[in-house]
Coordinates of C-alpha atoms in Angstrom, one line a residue:
M1 CA 8.3 -28.8 -21.9
T2 CA 10.3 -32.0 -21.5
N3 CA 13.0 -32.6 -18.9
D4 CA 15.5 -33.1 -21.6
D5 CA 15.2 -29.5 -22.7
S6 CA 14.2 -27.5 -19.6
T7 CA 14.3 -23.8 -20.2
V8 CA 13.3 -20.8 -18.2
S9 CA 9.7 -20.2 -19.2
F10 CA 9.9 -16.5 -18.8
G11 CA 12.1 -13.9 -20.6
H12 CA 13.7 -10.8 -19.2
Q13 CA 10.8 -8.5 -19.5
S14 CA 11.8 -5.3 -17.7
D15 CA 8.4 -4.7 -16.1
R16 CA 7.7 -8.3 -14.9
V17 CA 8.6 -9.4 -11.4
Y18 CA 8.6 -13.1 -10.8
I19 CA 7.4 -14.6 -7.5
F20 CA 9.5 -17.4 -6.1
D21 CA 7.7 -19.0 -3.1
T22 CA 9.9 -20.8 -0.6
T23 CA 7.2 -21.5 2.1
L24 CA 7.7 -25.3 1.6
R25 CA 11.5 -25.0 2.1
D26 CA 12.7 -21.9 4.0
G27 CA 9.2 -21.3 5.5
E28 CA 9.1 -24.8 7.0
Q29 CA 12.3 -23.9 8.9
S30 CA 10.2 -21.6 11.1
P31 CA 10.0 -23.2 14.6
G32 CA 6.9 -25.5 14.7
A33 CA 6.0 -25.1 11.1
T34 CA 6.9 -28.6 9.9
M35 CA 4.3 -30.0 7.4
T36 CA 3.4 -33.5 6.5
L37 CA 3.7 -34.7 2.9
Q38 CA -0.1 -34.4 2.3
E39 CA 0.0 -30.9 3.8
K40 CA 2.8 -29.8 1.5
V41 CA 1.0 -31.1 -1.6
R42 CA -2.2 -29.3 -0.5
L43 CA -0.3 -26.0 0.0
A44 CA 1.5 -26.5 -3.3
R45 CA -1.8 -26.8 -5.1
Q46 CA -3.0 -23.6 -3.4
L47 CA 0.3 -21.8 -4.4
E48 CA -0.4 -22.9 -8.0
L49 CA -3.9 -21.4 -7.8
L50 CA -2.4 -18.2 -6.3
G51 CA -0.2 -17.9 -9.4
V52 CA 3.3 -18.1 -8.1
D53 CA 6.0 -18.5 -10.8
I54 CA 8.3 -20.9 -8.9
I55 CA 7.7 -23.2 -5.9
E56 CA 10.8 -24.2 -4.0
A57 CA 9.5 -27.5 -2.7
G58 CA 12.4 -28.5 -0.4
F59 CA 16.1 -29.6 -0.1
P60 CA 16.1 -33.1 -1.5
A61 CA 19.5 -34.1 -0.1
A62 CA 18.5 -33.1 3.4
S63 CA 16.4 -36.1 4.3
P64 CA 14.3 -38.9 2.7
G65 CA 11.2 -36.9 3.7
D66 CA 12.4 -33.7 1.9
F67 CA 13.3 -35.8 -1.2
E68 CA 9.8 -37.3 -1.3
A69 CA 8.1 -34.0 -0.8
V70 CA 10.0 -32.4 -3.7
R71 CA 9.3 -35.5 -5.9
V72 CA 5.5 -35.5 -5.2
V73 CA 5.1 -31.7 -5.5
A74 CA 7.0 -31.9 -8.8
Q75 CA 4.6 -34.6 -10.0
T76 CA 1.5 -32.6 -8.9
V77 CA 2.2 -29.0 -10.0
R78 CA 2.0 -28.4 -13.7
N79 CA 1.5 -24.6 -14.2
C80 CA 4.5 -23.3 -12.4
Q81 CA 8.2 -24.2 -12.0
V82 CA 9.3 -26.5 -9.1
A83 CA 12.7 -25.9 -7.6
G84 CA 14.9 -28.1 -5.4
L85 CA 17.6 -26.6 -3.3
C86 CA 21.1 -28.1 -3.1
R87 CA 24.6 -27.2 -2.1
C88 CA 27.3 -26.8 -4.8
V89 CA 28.1 -30.5 -4.4
T90 CA 27.7 -33.1 -7.2
A91 CA 25.8 -35.6 -4.9
D92 CA 23.3 -32.9 -3.8
I93 CA 22.7 -31.7 -7.3
D94 CA 22.1 -35.3 -8.6
R95 CA 19.7 -35.9 -5.7
A96 CA 17.8 -32.8 -6.5
W97 CA 17.5 -33.7 -10.2
E98 CA 16.3 -37.2 -9.3
A99 CA 13.5 -35.6 -7.3
L100 CA 12.6 -33.1 -10.1
T101 CA 12.7 -35.4 -13.1
E102 CA 8.9 -35.6 -13.4
A103 CA 8.3 -31.8 -13.0
A104 CA 6.7 -30.0 -15.9
N105 CA 9.3 -27.3 -15.5
P106 CA 12.1 -28.2 -13.1
R107 CA 14.7 -25.8 -11.6
I108 CA 17.9 -26.8 -9.8
H109 CA 18.8 -24.2 -7.2
V110 CA 22.4 -24.3 -6.0
F111 CA 23.9 -22.2 -3.3
L112 CA 27.3 -21.4 -1.9
A113 CA 28.4 -18.7 0.7
T114 CA 30.5 -15.8 -0.6
S115 CA 31.0 -13.6 2.5
P116 CA 34.4 -13.5 4.2
I117 CA 32.9 -14.7 7.5
H118 CA 31.1 -17.7 5.9
M119 CA 34.1 -18.6 3.7
E120 CA 36.5 -18.6 6.6
H121 CA 34.5 -20.0 9.5
K122 CA 31.9 -22.2 7.8
L123 CA 33.3 -23.4 4.6
R124 CA 37.0 -23.0 5.6
K125 CA 37.9 -22.3 2.0
T126 CA 39.7 -19.5 0.2
P127 CA 37.8 -17.1 -2.2
E128 CA 39.5 -18.9 -5.1
Q129 CA 38.2 -22.3 -4.0
V130 CA 34.7 -20.9 -3.5
L131 CA 34.7 -19.5 -7.0
E132 CA 35.9 -22.8 -8.4
M133 CA 33.2 -24.7 -6.4
A134 CA 30.5 -22.3 -7.6
V135 CA 31.4 -22.7 -11.3
A136 CA 31.7 -26.5 -11.0
G137 CA 28.3 -26.8 -9.3
V138 CA 26.5 -24.6 -11.7
R139 CA 28.1 -26.3 -14.7
H140 CA 27.0 -29.7 -13.5
A141 CA 23.5 -28.5 -12.8
A142 CA 23.4 -26.9 -16.3
S143 CA 24.3 -30.3 -17.8
L144 CA 21.0 -31.6 -16.4
T145 CA 18.7 -28.7 -17.0
K146 CA 18.9 -25.2 -18.6
N147 CA 16.9 -23.8 -15.7
V148 CA 19.6 -23.2 -13.0
E149 CA 19.6 -20.7 -10.2
F150 CA 22.7 -19.8 -8.2
S151 CA 22.5 -18.2 -4.8
A152 CA 25.5 -16.4 -3.2
E153 CA 24.7 -17.1 0.4
D154 CA 25.2 -14.0 2.7
A155 CA 25.7 -11.8 -0.4
S156 CA 24.8 -8.7 1.5
R157 CA 27.9 -9.1 3.6
S158 CA 30.2 -10.2 0.7
D159 CA 32.9 -8.1 -0.9
P160 CA 31.1 -6.5 -3.9
E161 CA 34.0 -7.0 -6.2
F162 CA 34.3 -10.7 -5.4
L163 CA 30.6 -11.1 -5.5
A164 CA 30.5 -9.6 -9.0
K165 CA 33.3 -12.0 -10.1
V166 CA 31.3 -15.0 -8.8
V167 CA 28.1 -13.8 -10.5
A168 CA 29.7 -13.3 -13.8
A169 CA 31.4 -16.8 -13.6
V170 CA 28.3 -18.7 -12.7
I171 CA 26.3 -17.0 -15.5
D172 CA 29.0 -18.1 -17.9
A173 CA 28.7 -21.6 -16.5
G174 CA 25.0 -21.7 -17.2
A175 CA 23.0 -20.0 -14.4
T176 CA 19.9 -18.3 -15.7
T177 CA 18.9 -16.8 -12.4
V178 CA 21.4 -15.3 -9.9
N179 CA 20.1 -14.8 -6.3
I180 CA 21.7 -12.1 -4.1
P181 CA 20.4 -13.0 -0.6
D182 CA 20.4 -10.9 2.5
T183 CA 20.7 -14.1 4.4
V184 CA 20.9 -12.7 7.9
G185 CA 18.7 -9.7 7.5
Y186 CA 21.6 -7.3 8.0
S187 CA 21.3 -4.9 5.0
Q188 CA 19.5 -1.6 4.9
P189 CA 17.2 -0.7 1.9
A190 CA 19.5 2.0 0.4
E191 CA 22.6 -0.1 0.6
Y192 CA 20.9 -3.3 -0.6
G193 CA 19.6 -1.4 -3.7
S194 CA 23.1 0.0 -4.2
L195 CA 24.5 -3.6 -4.2
I196 CA 22.0 -4.6 -6.9
R197 CA 22.9 -1.6 -9.0
Y198 CA 26.6 -2.3 -8.5
L199 CA 26.2 -5.8 -9.9
R200 CA 24.2 -4.5 -12.9
D201 CA 26.9 -2.0 -13.6
H202 CA 29.9 -4.3 -13.1
V203 CA 28.8 -7.8 -14.3
S204 CA 29.2 -7.7 -18.1
N205 CA 26.9 -10.7 -18.8
I206 CA 24.2 -9.8 -16.2
D207 CA 21.7 -9.3 -19.0
K208 CA 21.8 -13.1 -19.5
A209 CA 20.2 -13.9 -16.1
V210 CA 17.3 -12.7 -13.9
I211 CA 18.5 -11.0 -10.7
S212 CA 16.7 -12.5 -7.7
V213 CA 16.6 -11.4 -4.1
H214 CA 16.0 -13.4 -0.9
C215 CA 15.6 -11.3 2.3
H216 CA 15.2 -12.1 5.9
D217 CA 13.4 -10.0 8.5
D218 CA 15.8 -9.9 11.4
L219 CA 15.7 -6.1 11.5
G220 CA 12.1 -5.9 10.1
L221 CA 13.3 -4.9 6.6
A222 CA 12.8 -7.9 4.4
V223 CA 9.9 -6.4 2.4
A224 CA 11.6 -3.0 2.2
N225 CA 14.9 -4.5 1.1
S226 CA 13.1 -6.6 -1.6
L227 CA 11.3 -3.6 -2.9
A228 CA 14.5 -1.5 -2.9
A229 CA 16.1 -4.3 -5.0
V230 CA 13.2 -4.2 -7.5
E231 CA 13.7 -0.5 -7.9
A232 CA 17.4 -1.2 -8.6
G233 CA 16.6 -3.8 -11.3
A234 CA 16.0 -7.2 -9.5
R235 CA 13.1 -9.1 -11.2
Q236 CA 12.6 -12.1 -8.9
I237 CA 11.5 -11.9 -5.3
E238 CA 11.9 -15.0 -3.1
C239 CA 9.3 -14.9 -0.3
T240 CA 6.9 -16.9 1.8
I241 CA 3.3 -16.9 2.8
N242 CA 2.7 -14.8 5.9
G243 CA 6.5 -14.2 6.0
I244 CA 7.2 -17.4 7.9
G245 CA 10.8 -18.7 7.9
E246 CA 14.1 -19.0 9.7
R247 CA 14.4 -16.8 12.8
A248 CA 12.3 -13.7 12.3
G249 CA 11.1 -14.9 9.0
N250 CA 11.3 -14.2 5.3
T251 CA 9.8 -11.5 3.0
A252 CA 6.0 -11.7 3.2
M253 CA 4.6 -12.5 -0.2
D254 CA 1.3 -10.7 0.4
E255 CA 3.1 -7.5 1.3
V256 CA 5.5 -7.2 -1.7
V257 CA 2.8 -8.2 -4.1
M258 CA 0.3 -5.6 -2.8
N259 CA 3.0 -3.0 -2.8
L260 CA 3.6 -3.7 -6.4
N261 CA -0.1 -3.8 -7.1
V262 CA -1.3 -0.7 -5.1
R263 CA 1.8 1.4 -6.1
R264 CA 2.0 0.3 -9.7
D265 CA 2.4 4.0 -10.5
Y266 CA 5.7 4.0 -8.5
Y267 CA 7.3 0.6 -9.3
K268 CA 5.9 0.3 -12.8
C269 CA 6.1 -3.5 -12.5
T270 CA 3.6 -6.3 -12.6
C271 CA 3.5 -9.8 -11.3
G272 CA 1.3 -12.9 -12.0
I273 CA -0.2 -13.3 -8.6
V274 CA -4.0 -13.7 -8.5
T275 CA -4.5 -11.3 -5.6
E276 CA -8.0 -12.6 -4.7
Q277 CA -6.2 -15.8 -3.6
I278 CA -3.9 -14.0 -1.1
Y279 CA -6.1 -14.2 1.9
P280 CA -7.3 -17.8 1.3
T281 CA -3.7 -18.9 0.9
A282 CA -2.7 -17.1 4.1
R283 CA -5.5 -18.9 6.0
T284 CA -4.6 -22.2 4.4
L285 CA -1.0 -22.0 5.7
S286 CA -2.2 -20.7 9.1
H287 CA -4.4 -23.8 9.6
I288 CA -1.8 -26.2 8.2
V289 CA 1.0 -25.1 10.6
G290 CA -1.2 -24.0 13.4
M291 CA 0.2 -20.4 13.5
P292 CA -2.5 -17.8 13.8
I293 CA -2.2 -14.7 11.6
P294 CA -1.3 -11.7 13.9
A295 CA -4.2 -9.3 14.1
N296 CA -2.0 -6.4 13.2
K297 CA -0.3 -8.2 10.3
A298 CA -0.3 -6.0 7.2
I299 CA -2.6 -7.0 4.3
V300 CA -4.1 -10.2 5.8
G301 CA -4.4 -9.5 9.5
A302 CA -7.8 -9.2 11.1
N303 CA -7.3 -5.5 11.8
A304 CA -6.0 -4.6 8.3
F305 CA -9.3 -3.3 7.2
A306 CA -10.8 -2.5 10.6
H307 CA -11.5 1.1 11.7
E308 CA -11.9 1.9 15.4
S309 CA -11.5 5.7 15.3
G310 CA -14.7 7.7 14.8
I311 CA -13.0 10.1 12.5
H312 CA -11.8 7.1 10.3
Q313 CA -15.2 5.4 10.4
D314 CA -16.9 8.7 9.3
G315 CA -14.4 9.2 6.5
V316 CA -14.7 5.6 5.2
L317 CA -18.5 5.9 5.2
K318 CA -18.3 9.0 3.2
C319 CA -15.6 7.8 0.8
R320 CA -13.8 4.5 1.3
E321 CA -10.6 5.8 -0.2
T322 CA -10.1 8.3 2.6
Y323 CA -8.6 5.7 4.8
E324 CA -8.5 2.5 2.7
I325 CA -5.9 2.2 0.0
M326 CA -7.0 -1.4 -0.8
D327 CA -10.2 -3.2 -1.2
A328 CA -10.5 -6.2 1.1
A329 CA -12.2 -8.1 -1.8
A330 CA -9.0 -7.6 -3.8
I331 CA -7.2 -10.1 -1.6
G332 CA -10.1 -12.4 -1.3
K333 CA -11.2 -11.4 2.2
T334 CA -14.9 -11.8 2.9
G335 CA -16.9 -10.1 5.7
N336 CA -18.5 -11.5 8.8
D337 CA -22.0 -11.5 7.3
M338 CA -24.2 -14.4 8.4
V339 CA -24.2 -17.0 5.6
L340 CA -25.8 -20.2 6.7
G341 CA -28.2 -21.8 9.2
K342 CA -29.7 -25.2 9.9
H343 CA -32.2 -24.8 7.1
S344 CA -29.5 -24.1 4.5
G345 CA -29.5 -26.7 1.7
R346 CA -26.5 -28.5 0.1
H347 CA -26.4 -26.1 -2.8
A348 CA -26.0 -23.0 -0.5
I349 CA -23.3 -24.8 1.4
K350 CA -21.5 -25.9 -1.7
A351 CA -21.6 -22.3 -3.0
K352 CA -20.2 -21.0 0.2
V353 CA -17.4 -23.7 0.2
E354 CA -16.5 -22.7 -3.4
E355 CA -16.6 -19.0 -2.5
L356 CA -14.0 -19.7 0.2
G357 CA -11.7 -21.3 -2.4
Y358 CA -12.1 -25.0 -1.6
K359 CA -12.9 -27.7 -4.2
L360 CA -14.6 -30.6 -2.5
S361 CA -16.2 -33.8 -3.8
D362 CA -19.9 -34.4 -3.4
E363 CA -19.2 -36.8 -0.5
Q364 CA -17.1 -34.1 1.2
I365 CA -19.8 -31.5 0.7
T366 CA -22.2 -33.9 2.5
V367 CA -19.8 -34.2 5.4
V368 CA -19.6 -30.4 5.6
S369 CA -23.3 -29.9 5.3
D370 CA -24.0 -32.3 8.1
A371 CA -21.5 -30.6 10.3
V372 CA -22.9 -27.1 9.5
K373 CA -26.4 -28.3 10.5
K374 CA -25.1 -29.8 13.7
L375 CA -23.3 -26.6 14.6
A376 CA -26.4 -24.6 13.8
D377 CA -28.2 -26.5 16.5
I378 CA -25.7 -25.0 19.0
K379 CA -24.8 -21.6 17.4
K380 CA -27.5 -19.3 16.0
E381 CA -25.3 -17.6 13.4
I382 CA -23.0 -19.4 11.0
F383 CA -20.3 -17.3 9.5
A384 CA -17.8 -17.9 6.7
E385 CA -15.0 -18.5 9.2
D386 CA -17.2 -21.2 10.9
V387 CA -17.6 -23.0 7.6
E388 CA -13.9 -22.9 6.9
A389 CA -13.1 -24.2 10.4
I390 CA -15.5 -27.1 9.7
I391 CA -13.8 -27.9 6.3
L392 CA -10.3 -27.9 8.0
E393 CA -11.6 -30.0 10.9
E394 CA -13.6 -32.5 9.0
I395 CA -12.0 -32.8 5.6
F396 CA -8.3 -31.9 5.8
R397 CA -7.3 -33.2 9.2
M398 CA -4.6 -35.8 8.7
P399 CA -5.4 -39.5 9.2
D400 CA -5.5 -40.1 12.9
K401 CA -3.6 -42.7 15.0
F402 CA -5.5 -41.1 18.0
K403 CA -9.1 -39.9 17.7
L404 CA -11.1 -38.1 20.3
K405 CA -14.7 -39.6 20.5
Y406 CA -16.1 -38.2 23.8
L407 CA -15.0 -35.7 26.4
Q408 CA -16.7 -34.6 29.6
V409 CA -15.1 -32.2 32.1
H410 CA -15.9 -31.3 35.7
A411 CA -14.4 -28.0 36.9
G412 CA -15.1 -25.4 39.6
N413 CA -13.8 -24.2 42.9
G414 CA -15.4 -26.9 45.1
P415 CA -13.7 -29.7 47.0
I416 CA -13.6 -32.1 44.0
P417 CA -10.4 -31.4 41.8
P418 CA -11.0 -30.7 38.1
N419 CA -11.4 -34.0 36.2
A420 CA -12.1 -35.3 32.8
V421 CA -13.7 -38.4 31.3
V422 CA -12.3 -39.3 27.8
I423 CA -13.1 -41.9 25.3
M424 CA -10.6 -42.3 22.4
D425 CA -9.8 -44.5 19.5
V426 CA -6.1 -45.6 19.5
N427 CA -5.2 -47.4 16.3
G428 CA -8.9 -48.4 15.9
E429 CA -9.2 -49.7 19.5
E430 CA -11.6 -47.8 21.8
K431 CA -10.1 -46.8 25.2
Q432 CA -11.5 -44.7 28.1
L433 CA -10.2 -43.1 31.2
H434 CA -11.1 -40.8 34.1
N435 CA -8.3 -38.6 35.4
F436 CA -7.6 -35.4 37.4
G437 CA -5.7 -32.2 36.9
V438 CA -4.8 -28.9 38.4
G439 CA -7.3 -27.2 36.2
P440 CA -9.8 -28.4 33.5
I441 CA -7.3 -28.1 30.6
D442 CA -4.7 -29.9 32.7
A443 CA -7.2 -32.7 33.4
V444 CA -8.1 -33.0 29.7
F445 CA -4.5 -33.2 28.6
N446 CA -3.5 -35.6 31.4
T447 CA -6.3 -38.0 30.6
I448 CA -5.6 -37.9 26.8
G449 CA -1.9 -38.3 27.3
T450 CA -2.3 -41.3 29.6
I451 CA -4.6 -43.1 27.1
A452 CA -2.2 -42.3 24.3
G453 CA 0.8 -43.5 26.3
C454 CA 2.6 -40.3 25.6
K455 CA 2.9 -37.1 27.7
P456 CA 5.0 -34.6 25.9
D457 CA 5.9 -31.2 27.2
L458 CA 3.3 -28.4 26.5
E459 CA 5.2 -25.4 25.0
Q460 CA 2.4 -23.3 23.9
F461 CA -1.4 -23.0 24.5
A462 CA -3.5 -20.3 22.8
V463 CA -7.2 -19.7 22.4
N464 CA -8.9 -17.5 19.8
A465 CA -12.5 -16.9 18.9
I466 CA -13.2 -17.7 15.3
T467 CA -15.9 -15.0 15.1
G468 CA -17.5 -12.5 17.5
G469 CA -20.2 -13.3 20.0
T470 CA -20.3 -15.4 23.2
D471 CA -21.4 -18.4 21.1
A472 CA -18.4 -18.2 18.8
Q473 CA -16.4 -21.3 18.0
G474 CA -13.1 -21.4 19.9
E475 CA -9.9 -22.2 18.0
V476 CA -7.2 -23.7 20.2
T477 CA -3.5 -24.0 19.2
V478 CA -1.1 -26.1 21.2
R479 CA 2.6 -26.9 20.6
L480 CA 4.0 -30.1 22.1
R481 CA 7.6 -31.3 22.4
R482 CA 8.8 -34.8 22.9
N483 CA 12.6 -35.1 23.0
S484 CA 13.9 -33.6 19.7
Y485 CA 10.5 -33.5 18.0
S486 CA 7.9 -30.8 18.2
A487 CA 4.5 -30.4 16.7
I488 CA 1.6 -27.9 16.6
G489 CA -2.0 -29.1 16.9
R490 CA -5.2 -27.2 16.2
G491 CA -8.8 -27.8 17.1
S492 CA -12.1 -25.8 16.9
D493 CA -15.4 -26.3 18.6
P494 CA -18.1 -24.1 20.3
D495 CA -16.8 -25.7 23.6
I496 CA -13.3 -24.5 24.4
L497 CA -12.5 -27.6 26.4
V498 CA -13.5 -29.9 23.5
A499 CA -11.5 -27.6 21.1
S500 CA -8.5 -28.0 23.5
G501 CA -8.9 -31.8 23.5
K502 CA -9.0 -31.8 19.7
A503 CA -5.9 -29.6 19.4
Y504 CA -4.0 -31.8 21.8
V505 CA -4.9 -35.0 20.0
N506 CA -4.0 -33.3 16.6
A507 CA -0.6 -32.5 18.0
L508 CA -0.1 -36.0 19.3
N509 CA -0.9 -37.4 15.8
R510 CA 1.6 -35.0 14.2
L511 CA 4.3 -36.1 16.7
A512 CA 3.5 -39.7 16.0
K513 CA 3.8 -39.1 12.3
K514 CA 7.2 -37.4 12.7
V515 CA 8.6 -40.2 14.8
E516 CA 7.4 -42.8 12.2
E517 CA 8.9 -40.8 9.3
N518 CA 12.3 -40.4 11.0
H519 CA 12.4 -44.1 11.9
A520 CA 11.3 -45.3 8.5

């Protein structure tokens, strides 16, 4: 498909639900979830592997960084549509199209609020003016591509009659997808489904567009509302990996997809998601943004397939279907079986890496192999999660301005205060320092911050064991803030203090990158 004749690549099949992923745009608005350009491209490739239909890569007019992210993702992704968000303003639309011109199948996504509260207090415009703006914006976008989506922001709190009038007008102007968002997570499933039915019944040209829904989780109903809309006739769901997003988050992709999959008998709909890539994608995002997946998270949480009750365990042993309605393998989740040791060869390690869903070069496999053997000298049992932690630590870590080379910590309840000795590379120059702290972690962070010449505020510190056992690798997450910038860092190591140092340095590198990008 050429950019001169961009068309929607799917028709209006009644049983097909299209998955629109907005992790790179709305998901990134989740506090602390900012990604670098390289991380966005990496996630976009994983989303393509997952089989999403549309990737919303960003808001090109928002900043030079967003523009570049949309442009590079559009260049990279070839097997699904790439969308750029913009207001119903000519300059925004032109900027979005400029970023999307090299996409294999570009989509311009324009939005404008239609609820009384937004029109009066935010836009300060009359309904007539909003209708005029919506039509003008869509018409301009349609002059650039035939693949245009219009979103009626805060649709769930809009007057249904006015909303229907806007939807009909933008379809006439060239919109091929009309999105009916529950922007503030206010709607209830029954009334949201009724709103979709109302539009189907009262918009005469609704058959010329795909009805889309975009729900927020402020009341914990994003997934329920999205599924209610599908029952009512919506055929595109806008969602994010792990449900991340503004405030309480967006519709969780894994949850809506597995509802459609497990209860196909009820919804009688299909989607194109490769379900075996759901868990690897969830883990990829978790590592990129440094947000652990909650243990009780549906579908991808650590407890989703765990059984503590004796009655449940007995039932599962006799017949898995007694208490498990899904197979963990269906979402790509592997068990904790021991997989490797220090005598494992490159072929075994390469096979495990590929089983985890990573495609690495021979040189990268060698790096992982060496790290596995080094870890095996410390830790008897090497699990799949250990291998993944090594891949993310050794292969996908962003280029470092600061690099931790050596760390030694003294702690205890004796007369000598906790202290740390740190050797670091700072822009290629080796520096070392010995410093003290209230506790061992404080000593580590004080010493690293002094060497780096930057002591941001620590907003979050969390430690998790990657696997079971007292010799498990520790995974540390920190969130740092410096003025208006915040960043999450992550580090893993069998030594919690070393993992903490790695996480702190990782966060410092992310902060430095943000400052550089915003001053470029």
